[in-house]
XYZ file of C-alpha atoms in Angstrom:
698
model
C 11.073 -37.249 -33.911
C 12.268 -34.757 -36.506
C 8.749 -33.611 -37.319
C 8.115 -33.018 -33.618
C 11.343 -30.884 -33.318
C 10.412 -28.818 -36.411
C 6.843 -28.208 -35.245
C 7.956 -27.364 -31.700
C 10.533 -24.897 -33.112
C 8.015 -23.222 -35.280
C 5.527 -22.910 -32.422
C 8.192 -21.508 -30.039
C 9.476 -18.954 -32.546
C 5.895 -17.719 -33.269
C 4.917 -17.474 -29.662
C 8.167 -15.802 -28.532
C 7.828 -13.310 -31.403
C 4.237 -12.478 -30.473
C 5.105 -12.085 -26.801
C 8.156 -10.104 -27.596
C 6.195 -7.717 -29.801
C 3.769 -7.162 -26.985
C 6.560 -6.607 -24.453
C 8.165 -3.965 -26.742
C 4.829 -2.263 -27.112
C 4.444 -2.244 -23.251
C 7.915 -0.809 -22.822
C 7.398 2.007 -25.326
C 3.999 2.902 -23.759
C 5.525 3.046 -20.257
C 8.280 5.386 -21.353
C 5.985 8.094 -23.039
C 5.813 9.906 -19.746
C 8.321 11.597 -17.459
C 11.211 9.585 -15.981
C 11.486 8.286 -12.396
C 15.363 8.325 -11.964
C 15.074 8.274 -8.140
C 13.579 4.743 -8.240
C 16.514 3.347 -10.317
C 19.048 5.290 -8.193
C 17.569 3.843 -4.943
C 17.509 0.279 -6.263
C 21.129 0.679 -7.490
C 22.418 1.995 -4.197
C 20.412 -0.331 -1.828
C 21.056 -3.693 -3.258
C 20.783 -5.534 0.125
C 17.377 -3.993 0.901
C 16.092 -4.716 -2.683
C 17.442 -8.255 -2.526
C 15.602 -8.819 0.825
C 12.401 -7.416 -0.656
C 12.592 -9.882 -3.594
C 13.194 -12.801 -1.219
C 10.487 -11.822 1.273
C 7.739 -10.407 -1.068
C 8.253 -12.152 -4.375
C 9.708 -15.562 -3.482
C 8.363 -15.616 0.121
C 4.978 -14.250 -0.828
C 4.802 -12.456 2.542
C 1.860 -10.185 1.680
C -0.177 -12.784 -0.043
C 0.255 -15.242 2.894
C -1.533 -12.756 5.114
C -4.716 -14.067 3.361
C -4.046 -17.693 4.377
C -6.242 -19.797 2.027
C -5.653 -17.850 -1.183
C -2.067 -17.087 -0.091
C -1.044 -20.731 0.224
C -2.666 -21.538 -3.020
C -0.861 -18.745 -4.816
C 2.427 -19.730 -3.087
C 2.241 -23.190 -4.668
C 1.033 -22.124 -8.077
C 3.780 -19.423 -8.287
C 6.484 -21.841 -7.201
C 5.240 -24.309 -9.797
C 6.183 -21.773 -12.455
C 9.735 -21.738 -11.081
C 10.274 -25.438 -10.394
C 8.603 -26.683 -13.562
C 11.024 -24.721 -15.654
C 13.212 -27.869 -15.233
C 10.472 -29.879 -16.919
C 10.654 -27.557 -19.949
C 14.369 -27.984 -20.062
C 13.762 -31.668 -20.139
C 11.047 -31.362 -22.687
C 13.003 -29.279 -25.099
C 16.126 -31.337 -24.464
C 14.174 -34.529 -25.170
C 12.780 -33.223 -28.413
C 16.246 -32.151 -29.662
C 17.837 -35.365 -28.519
C 15.047 -37.484 -29.998
C 15.503 -35.678 -33.409
C 19.189 -36.370 -33.338
C 19.406 -39.871 -31.792
C 15.841 -41.115 -32.250
C 15.286 -41.471 -28.518
C 14.089 -38.570 -26.294
C 15.712 -39.692 -22.964
C 17.431 -36.399 -22.245
C 18.186 -35.461 -18.633
C 19.583 -32.266 -17.087
C 23.293 -32.710 -16.328
C 24.271 -33.542 -12.797
C 20.836 -33.266 -11.167
C 18.593 -34.581 -13.912
C 18.298 -38.128 -12.494
C 17.933 -37.308 -8.827
C 14.731 -38.851 -7.351
C 14.448 -35.791 -5.202
C 14.060 -33.566 -8.261
C 11.534 -35.893 -9.786
C 9.554 -35.870 -6.529
C 9.658 -32.085 -6.323
C 8.444 -31.694 -9.938
C 5.479 -34.009 -9.442
C 4.692 -32.663 -6.012
C 4.617 -29.016 -7.052
C 2.499 -29.893 -9.999
C -0.064 -31.673 -7.823
C 0.038 -28.757 -5.333
C -0.557 -26.392 -8.355
C -3.732 -28.280 -9.303
C -4.993 -28.120 -5.701
C -4.143 -24.441 -5.732
C -6.229 -23.967 -8.990
C -9.239 -25.766 -7.331
C -8.843 -23.416 -4.282
C -8.780 -20.435 -6.583
C -11.927 -21.598 -8.345
C -13.773 -22.199 -5.056
C -12.649 -18.762 -3.792
C -13.929 -17.053 -6.939
C -17.273 -18.835 -6.894
C -17.784 -18.005 -3.221
C -16.810 -14.451 -3.740
C -18.616 -13.931 -7.058
C -19.748 -10.379 -7.610
C -23.083 -11.755 -8.957
C -23.907 -12.894 -5.450
C -22.023 -10.506 -3.251
C -22.056 -7.264 -5.293
C -19.854 -4.532 -3.857
C -18.908 -6.863 -0.995
C -16.977 -9.077 -3.450
C -13.255 -8.100 -3.748
C -13.554 -9.203 -7.411
C -16.230 -6.556 -8.096
C -15.004 -4.636 -11.160
C -12.303 -7.162 -12.052
C -12.043 -8.712 -15.507
C -13.435 -12.080 -14.569
C -13.316 -13.858 -17.881
C -9.562 -13.463 -18.233
C -8.996 -14.920 -14.729
C -10.966 -18.061 -15.539
C -9.204 -18.409 -18.878
C -5.827 -18.323 -17.095
C -6.949 -20.905 -14.520
C -8.079 -23.122 -17.402
C -4.806 -22.724 -19.272
C -2.673 -23.513 -16.228
C -4.716 -26.692 -15.643
C -4.161 -27.654 -19.305
C -0.394 -27.129 -18.840
C -0.450 -29.426 -15.689
C -2.412 -32.296 -17.121
C -0.438 -32.367 -20.358
C 2.731 -32.316 -18.198
C 1.578 -35.456 -16.436
C 0.525 -37.031 -19.710
C 3.959 -36.336 -21.394
C 5.896 -37.602 -18.312
C 3.584 -40.678 -17.910
C 4.094 -41.531 -21.613
C 7.826 -41.026 -21.210
C 7.901 -43.337 -18.200
C 5.928 -45.972 -20.187
C 8.489 -45.807 -22.968
C 11.461 -45.816 -20.569
C 12.454 -42.268 -21.350
C 11.648 -40.672 -17.983
C 14.876 -39.531 -16.411
C 13.872 -40.709 -12.953
C 13.667 -44.326 -11.688
C 12.082 -43.096 -8.454
C 10.683 -40.009 -6.749
C 8.389 -38.853 -9.581
C 5.385 -40.609 -7.986
C 2.619 -39.398 -10.214
C 4.593 -39.753 -13.480
C 5.876 -43.257 -12.757
C 2.336 -44.360 -11.641
C 0.950 -43.060 -14.922
C 3.618 -44.833 -16.794
C 2.528 -48.170 -15.273
C -0.988 -47.787 -16.770
C -0.318 -45.971 -20.021
C 0.689 -48.007 -23.117
C 4.194 -47.864 -24.495
C 3.658 -45.562 -27.517
C 6.228 -43.262 -29.166
C 3.368 -41.345 -30.945
C 1.551 -40.712 -27.599
C 4.733 -39.314 -26.071
C 5.347 -37.097 -29.071
C 1.749 -35.721 -29.054
C 1.756 -35.241 -25.375
C 5.067 -33.276 -25.556
C 3.716 -31.011 -28.314
C 0.448 -30.497 -26.403
C 2.324 -29.579 -23.269
C 4.702 -27.146 -25.071
C 1.785 -25.760 -27.123
C -0.332 -24.951 -24.071
C 2.765 -23.322 -22.366
C 3.362 -21.127 -25.466
C -0.262 -20.107 -25.843
C -0.314 -19.330 -22.103
C 2.728 -17.145 -22.638
C 0.991 -15.090 -25.213
C -2.172 -14.815 -23.084
C -0.096 -13.736 -20.048
C 1.524 -10.713 -21.790
C -1.888 -9.592 -23.033
C -3.768 -9.894 -19.705
C -3.670 -9.068 -16.087
C -1.451 -12.019 -15.575
C 1.372 -9.901 -16.972
C 2.133 -9.378 -13.323
C 4.032 -12.698 -13.521
C 6.764 -10.715 -15.175
C 6.228 -7.174 -13.939
C 5.472 -7.759 -10.213
C 9.078 -8.485 -9.338
C 10.082 -5.253 -11.176
C 7.420 -3.300 -9.391
C 8.626 -4.545 -6.036
C 12.164 -3.756 -7.075
C 11.324 -0.181 -7.926
C 8.791 0.535 -5.134
C 9.516 3.177 -2.499
C 11.313 1.904 0.576
C 10.710 0.900 3.280
C 7.367 0.892 1.481
C 4.882 3.204 -0.208
C 3.581 4.483 3.159
C 5.251 6.834 5.636
C 6.080 10.105 3.958
C 4.365 11.109 0.734
C 6.481 11.004 -2.439
C 7.895 14.454 -3.322
C 6.395 16.333 -6.201
C 8.600 15.866 -9.200
C 8.756 17.735 -12.546
C 10.675 15.957 -15.395
C 12.152 13.516 -12.877
C 13.465 16.215 -10.386
C 12.043 17.464 -7.246
C 9.881 20.595 -7.947
C 11.598 23.901 -7.171
C 8.918 26.471 -6.620
C 11.422 29.243 -6.741
C 12.452 28.340 -10.308
C 11.036 30.931 -12.656
C 11.100 28.470 -15.516
C 8.858 26.010 -13.670
C 6.059 24.972 -15.934
C 2.870 24.981 -13.769
C 1.148 22.566 -16.254
C 3.645 19.899 -15.115
C 2.590 20.069 -11.475
C 1.029 16.754 -10.709
C -0.763 14.550 -13.277
C -3.434 15.886 -15.592
C -3.408 13.427 -18.425
C -2.393 9.771 -18.748
C 0.815 10.704 -20.624
C 1.995 12.578 -17.455
C 2.369 9.235 -15.749
C 5.956 8.018 -15.004
C 7.091 4.614 -16.143
C 6.801 3.517 -12.475
C 3.071 4.443 -12.656
C 2.669 2.362 -15.801
C 4.521 -0.499 -14.061
C 1.796 -0.221 -11.386
C -0.886 -0.530 -14.074
C 0.813 -3.604 -15.593
C 1.308 -5.265 -12.220
C -2.276 -5.094 -10.862
C -3.598 -8.605 -10.397
C -7.214 -7.405 -9.937
C -7.291 -9.477 -6.826
C -9.255 -6.749 -4.889
C -7.445 -6.981 -1.615
C -6.997 -3.239 -1.669
C -10.675 -2.738 -2.450
C -11.852 -5.062 0.340
C -9.793 -3.080 2.873
C -10.618 0.502 1.604
C -12.649 2.519 4.152
C -14.203 4.590 1.354
C -15.367 1.550 -0.621
C -16.596 -0.158 2.616
C -18.764 2.887 3.297
C -20.388 2.959 -0.146
C -18.259 5.609 -1.718
C -17.121 5.493 -5.379
C -13.456 4.998 -4.651
C -12.032 1.606 -5.262
C -8.261 1.598 -5.221
C -8.295 -1.336 -7.635
C -10.533 0.411 -10.178
C -8.463 3.594 -9.838
C -5.580 1.677 -11.247
C -7.629 -0.334 -13.762
C -9.428 2.736 -15.166
C -6.148 4.396 -15.864
C -4.636 1.257 -17.368
C -7.662 0.698 -19.627
C -7.481 4.349 -20.755
C -3.731 4.118 -21.348
C -4.250 1.057 -23.624
C -7.078 2.873 -25.430
C -4.881 5.888 -26.332
C -1.576 3.954 -26.671
C -1.633 3.614 -30.559
C -1.936 7.418 -30.819
C 0.544 8.199 -28.040
C 3.135 5.997 -29.670
C 2.650 7.929 -32.957
C 3.613 11.161 -31.263
C 0.174 12.383 -30.269
C -0.214 14.713 -33.305
C -3.583 13.963 -35.034
C -6.063 15.900 -37.145
C -9.038 13.619 -36.219
C -11.103 15.497 -33.605
C -12.234 12.312 -31.880
C -8.648 11.132 -31.497
C -7.515 14.462 -30.165
C -10.382 14.537 -27.655
C -9.302 11.089 -26.503
C -5.664 12.153 -26.139
C -6.621 15.235 -24.326
C -9.137 13.550 -21.980
C -8.383 14.709 -18.418
C -7.512 12.155 -15.865
C -9.954 13.750 -13.369
C -13.223 15.320 -14.191
C -16.953 14.758 -14.591
C -16.126 13.265 -18.023
C -12.607 12.281 -17.121
C -11.082 8.922 -16.527
C -11.390 9.363 -12.755
C -14.515 11.051 -11.359
C -13.716 13.817 -8.730
C -15.770 11.972 -6.131
C -13.323 9.004 -6.465
C -10.291 11.240 -5.978
C -11.667 13.171 -2.961
C -12.966 10.110 -1.154
C -9.518 8.997 -0.222
C -8.306 9.324 3.372
C -4.688 8.330 2.604
C -5.097 5.569 5.262
C -2.741 3.286 3.297
C -4.810 0.173 3.616
C -4.548 -0.365 -0.123
C -0.822 -0.037 -0.223
C -0.332 -2.185 2.868
C -2.414 -5.040 1.389
C -1.253 -4.968 -2.289
C 0.844 -8.015 -2.938
C 2.714 -6.444 -5.815
C 3.545 -3.002 -4.164
C 1.205 -0.780 -6.197
C 1.457 2.706 -4.714
C -2.187 3.954 -4.969
C -1.705 6.932 -2.669
C 1.045 8.279 -4.990
C -1.341 8.206 -7.927
C -4.072 9.896 -5.911
C -1.718 12.592 -4.636
C -0.316 13.366 -8.084
C -3.836 13.787 -9.447
C -4.855 15.879 -6.488
C -1.801 18.133 -7.039
C -2.804 18.855 -10.537
C -6.447 19.474 -9.576
C -5.415 21.808 -6.705
C -2.466 23.780 -8.135
C -3.347 23.814 -11.886
C -7.056 23.518 -12.128
C -7.941 25.100 -8.712
C -10.525 22.387 -8.360
C -11.125 20.858 -4.942
C -13.879 20.697 -2.306
C -14.905 24.260 -1.374
C -14.644 23.628 2.403
C -11.062 22.660 2.055
C -10.482 26.208 0.690
C -11.150 27.598 4.117
C -8.520 25.276 5.604
C -6.034 26.372 2.972
C -6.587 30.104 3.690
C -6.253 29.482 7.433
C -2.948 27.754 6.898
C -1.724 30.571 4.682
C -2.794 33.402 7.088
C -2.609 31.821 10.565
C -0.379 28.725 10.238
C -3.078 26.381 11.482
C -6.171 24.799 9.906
C -8.644 26.438 12.310
C -7.452 29.995 11.723
C -6.941 30.727 15.332
C -4.286 33.089 16.678
C -0.714 31.767 17.052
C -0.679 33.365 20.516
C -3.196 30.738 21.680
C -0.787 27.966 21.103
C 0.624 28.226 24.618
C -2.690 28.642 26.507
C -2.759 25.030 27.649
C 0.367 25.554 29.705
C -1.539 27.893 32.073
C -3.686 24.936 33.115
C -0.675 22.970 34.434
C 0.735 23.250 38.000
C 4.336 23.219 36.851
C 6.405 25.233 34.453
C 6.827 24.357 30.850
C 9.780 26.077 29.117
C 9.220 27.916 25.891
C 11.934 28.027 23.284
C 13.501 31.475 23.144
C 15.530 31.314 19.951
C 17.552 28.343 21.266
C 16.513 25.130 22.927
C 17.206 25.199 26.705
C 20.473 23.419 27.493
C 18.890 21.008 29.864
C 15.931 20.080 27.514
C 16.293 16.601 25.909
C 13.211 16.834 23.713
C 11.295 19.456 21.833
C 7.585 18.626 22.522
C 5.920 19.258 19.139
C 2.321 20.038 20.347
C 0.779 20.379 16.946
C -2.216 22.490 15.926
C -4.871 20.116 17.304
C -2.888 19.554 20.478
C -2.645 23.234 21.152
C -5.956 24.530 19.860
C -8.581 21.692 19.954
C -10.142 21.125 23.364
C -10.312 17.374 23.336
C -6.702 17.121 22.068
C -5.530 19.554 24.706
C -6.267 16.852 27.315
C -3.725 14.595 25.628
C -1.198 17.404 25.399
C -1.451 18.134 29.195
C -1.285 14.453 29.979
C 1.924 13.935 28.041
C 3.451 17.062 29.575
C 2.543 15.824 33.042
C 3.952 12.386 32.453
C 7.233 13.723 31.037
C 7.450 15.977 34.073
C 6.839 13.091 36.514
C 9.418 11.007 34.715
C 12.019 13.765 34.968
C 12.327 14.170 31.175
C 13.300 17.706 30.353
C 11.452 19.261 27.353
C 10.487 22.510 25.838
C 7.849 23.744 23.456
C 7.863 26.327 20.614
C 4.512 27.874 21.524
C 3.654 30.722 19.113
C 6.778 29.909 17.038
C 5.217 26.537 16.049
C 3.243 26.356 12.794
C 1.378 23.558 11.081
C 3.681 20.949 9.712
C 1.876 21.235 6.415
C 0.475 17.672 6.397
C -3.125 18.792 5.518
C -1.875 21.005 2.680
C 0.325 18.217 1.227
C -2.321 15.481 1.454
C -4.785 17.858 -0.153
C -2.377 18.323 -3.052
C -1.289 21.876 -2.215
C 2.436 21.119 -2.455
C 3.471 24.752 -2.654
C 1.825 25.539 0.651
C 3.336 22.499 2.267
C 6.812 23.578 1.148
C 6.285 27.032 2.538
C 5.193 25.733 5.949
C 7.784 23.049 6.106
C 10.629 25.455 5.255
C 9.430 27.917 7.910
C 9.312 25.143 10.542
C 12.690 23.696 9.575
C 14.305 27.089 9.717
C 12.849 27.537 13.185
C 13.918 24.067 14.372
C 17.443 24.288 12.964
C 18.084 27.785 14.340
C 16.926 26.525 17.801
C 19.300 23.625 17.584
C 16.626 20.987 17.940
C 17.851 17.371 17.701
C 15.108 15.253 19.284
C 11.307 15.708 18.940
C 8.318 14.055 20.612
C 4.958 14.495 18.924
C 1.477 13.515 19.936
C -0.167 13.818 16.490
C 0.729 10.923 14.145
C 0.350 13.195 11.192
C 2.914 15.685 12.634
C 5.104 12.734 13.622
C 4.938 11.259 10.081
C 5.642 14.603 8.468
C 8.622 15.592 10.758
C 10.157 12.133 10.648
C 9.582 11.090 7.001
C 9.041 14.285 4.958
C 11.153 17.016 6.453
C 14.467 15.247 5.798
C 14.026 15.837 2.023
C 13.885 19.479 2.735
C 16.820 19.625 5.181
C 15.025 18.897 8.448
C 16.669 15.864 9.946
C 15.694 15.050 13.538
C 15.200 12.053 15.791
C 11.429 11.984 16.066
C 9.349 9.766 18.387
C 5.624 9.435 18.974
C 4.538 9.965 22.477
C 3.382 6.362 22.872
C 6.868 5.159 22.000
C 8.451 7.452 24.578
C 5.967 6.812 27.303
C 6.261 3.002 26.729
C 9.941 3.291 27.172
C 9.597 5.350 30.289
C 7.253 2.736 31.759
C 9.632 -0.070 30.863
C 12.625 1.451 32.585
C 10.614 2.359 35.695
C 10.432 6.150 35.353
C 6.647 5.901 35.142
C 4.734 3.496 37.293
C 0.982 2.901 36.679
C -0.409 1.587 39.984
C -3.987 2.716 40.439
C -6.348 0.162 38.720
C -8.605 1.250 35.929
C -11.276 -1.347 35.951
C -12.536 -0.821 32.335
C -12.960 -2.804 29.211
C -11.082 -0.852 26.495
C -10.781 -1.323 22.751
C -7.906 0.424 20.973
C -8.251 2.104 17.594
C -5.039 2.125 15.490
C -4.407 5.588 13.923
C -3.482 4.990 10.334
C -0.531 7.372 10.242
C 0.903 5.815 13.341
C 0.113 2.153 12.548
C 0.217 1.361 8.899
C 2.316 4.336 7.863
C 4.939 3.935 10.616
C 4.445 0.449 11.959
C 3.840 1.626 15.578
C 1.420 -1.066 16.862
C 2.980 -2.449 20.032
C 3.795 0.564 22.207
C 0.206 1.917 22.759
C -0.927 -1.665 23.563
C 2.055 -2.150 25.832
C 1.156 0.931 27.845
C -2.402 -0.284 28.399
C -1.112 -3.737 29.300
C 0.862 -2.198 32.154
C -2.129 -0.331 33.629
C -3.770 -2.495 36.364
C -7.364 -3.512 35.845
C -7.578 -2.683 32.174
C -9.237 -5.402 30.003
C -8.339 -4.901 26.380
C -10.530 -6.177 23.523
C -9.375 -5.911 19.880
C -11.811 -4.806 17.246
C -12.211 -7.138 14.331
C -10.139 -4.871 12.087
C -6.970 -3.844 13.899
C -3.220 -3.276 13.443
C -2.287 -3.511 9.747
C -5.919 -4.173 8.852
C -7.218 -1.392 11.114
C -10.089 0.773 9.830
C -9.658 4.469 9.322
C -11.394 7.145 11.355
C -12.005 9.137 8.187
C -9.822 12.256 8.940
C -6.666 11.504 6.875
C -5.842 12.899 3.517
C -7.115 16.316 4.548
C -10.606 14.760 4.902
C -10.735 16.262 8.391
C -11.674 19.543 6.691
C -14.003 18.160 4.065
C -17.685 17.265 4.376
C -18.561 13.552 3.981
C -21.616 13.586 1.810
C -21.465 10.156 0.080
C -22.341 6.931 1.698
C -21.977 6.086 5.322
C -19.698 8.208 7.460
C -16.389 6.413 7.943
C -16.216 7.424 11.639
C -19.669 6.013 12.189
C -18.709 2.685 10.617
C -15.611 2.524 12.836
C -17.541 3.300 16.001
C -20.114 0.650 15.109
C -17.320 -1.807 14.970
C -15.984 -0.536 18.321
C -19.370 -0.991 19.893
C -19.386 -4.703 19.020
C -16.769 -5.113 21.784
C -19.044 -3.517 24.375
C -16.318 -1.174 25.580
C -16.296 1.124 28.574
C -13.700 3.318 26.780
C -12.332 3.641 23.294
C -8.685 4.554 23.359
C -6.459 5.863 20.506
C -3.274 7.847 20.058
C -4.192 10.566 17.608
C -6.010 13.866 18.076
C -7.785 13.558 14.680
C -9.045 10.088 15.651
C -10.224 11.461 18.982
C -12.346 14.064 17.284
C -13.787 11.760 14.613
C -14.555 8.897 16.934
C -15.789 11.215 19.621
C -18.268 12.882 17.225
C -19.617 9.538 16.142
C -19.956 8.390 19.692
C -21.805 11.457 20.649
C -24.203 10.871 17.844
C -24.735 7.343 18.953
C -25.394 8.574 22.508
C -28.028 11.039 21.190
C -29.701 8.147 19.345
C -29.571 5.879 22.465
C -27.280 3.491 20.695
C -24.258 3.906 23.099
C -24.049 4.173 26.831
C -23.660 7.619 28.219
C -20.406 6.792 30.034
C -18.608 5.735 26.835
C -15.837 8.102 25.874
C -12.760 8.356 23.678
C -9.363 8.957 25.420
C -5.764 8.943 24.388
C -3.486 6.184 25.843
C -1.589 8.948 27.632
C -4.721 9.946 29.493
C -5.194 6.299 30.749
C -1.582 6.302 31.816
C -1.632 9.614 33.700
C -4.847 8.530 35.469
C -3.102 5.398 36.740
C 0.268 7.028 37.570
C -1.199 10.198 39.366
C -3.502 8.007 41.384
C -0.461 6.250 42.809
C 1.353 9.422 43.888
């Protein structure tokens, strides 16, 4: 078997050299941009959390298993890669031993003859074949040729996927051929357990040449597959665990990532701050973590299938957002790695091609269609952080290019001048209190000593008529429960969420620092907020600027008060109600149960879930500062969501967010005008349902 050993060695060296050269190229390309030291630091200082993420997401395939058929198939195919490494140890060991002793009957020390290992190897190989068949069926059923935009594979590189499936199949059948031939020659390490290999050994002829050829075929297909992997989307086999390791924790949702310049949080008071480095304008401004996102994309399209923009015929596909950047990065890579200095005009134009623009890598309509709902990040099995990419590009467009939808400019001016998106006087923030029949304390420099919570009313809760109903309901419920609270009134300003999500990081910092100074000087420790956007900003984004508070959403507090008996819903509400999950409460902060728990405690309420709910809930269309932008492309997102709500034939649509109330309410009113919804249908906050039941009992 000397010739087999020599040939196997030459093939291995050639394949590993080719794969290594590609890996070095990918590493150099990823490091052309700014660093991301915070990702390394977090991983280094949070080993238990990162270990758990690897076990749950990588080895446990938690996110993939949410999609049961394809998830199970992927689970077995992935584990085949791990378990069948033992077969390659046996294969190379057999080749070496055969060259030395003339007989390739090598076995792994200690465990190499256990029937359990032989069974596991054959079982996982069979399961892998079944997984490949499942993948093929799924791809045929979901072919873009038949389904068009409705296919989650629309836009993916389909040829490469089929090639990889074909190569994995070749690896498995040659594995069984080699093991069957070894069994026929008496060289298989297992006397039992390896049920397929032993069965094949019973029917194959005893032939040393057949065993040698089968071994070389098996190793050859594996080595060719290795080279294909590092040059295709299946690079995620190696990069996905790294991407999970360096992703934001607890995940890429919650608070937005801070704006960084050269790896450090941007300091807008620094006179040396280079404005051209605010956000991402060209592909070379992408951090290595961004490139890791590019390399890890499996093109599975789960993000695309869940995206509200894509589902309402808008140009944004989270998948294509990543792939278009990746393809452009590979196109300019040879020039970037040479330092970027070129005399050729075409090369320079390619290097200077903007990330966003009419002729850019990403069209502006793609960028501004995003609602920041987080469906893409939630569903991505390899922890790609699409929202971070979008926000970084928005920041450059807004703060460097001053290019963003014109109507959003009105919102920005209102925030700058009045501290709220509507431009109303700050003195109107306490007007809702006059409509109550009890006193609500206003903070006068310091929190009242007997006040447990600061009630963060928010701009919508104080100034928008529909949201005021929620504000008054929450205030009444807290009063009935005996929970002491106070409000800031005119001292409260917008948290800055619309500015940050638009990309106006400077304005966000200004508003946030103003609020943090007010809260800290007042001695605020605990906050309850009715707006999920305020809740998310206060809880997850203010700590980075020195504002650390215990923040709860009103549904969390009210659910607790009901549980401990301080609020008792008694009066029945005989209605069929469907609940809409606000994105910034649900996906971004994992608050799903408390609003539902409240409704479950109200007598008479019949709840009916929409098809898309909880972590797969569909956006109302207001997030990502879209509340203040016109929706000119495709179907309106709020209309799509209301159409889905109407399929449950509800008497009421409930939610827990003022933005959602406005968006869904507008769509329902339009449906009423068109005779498509019953006149009695309305949108209410969960708190309004609760106060209706509680007050009726008093």
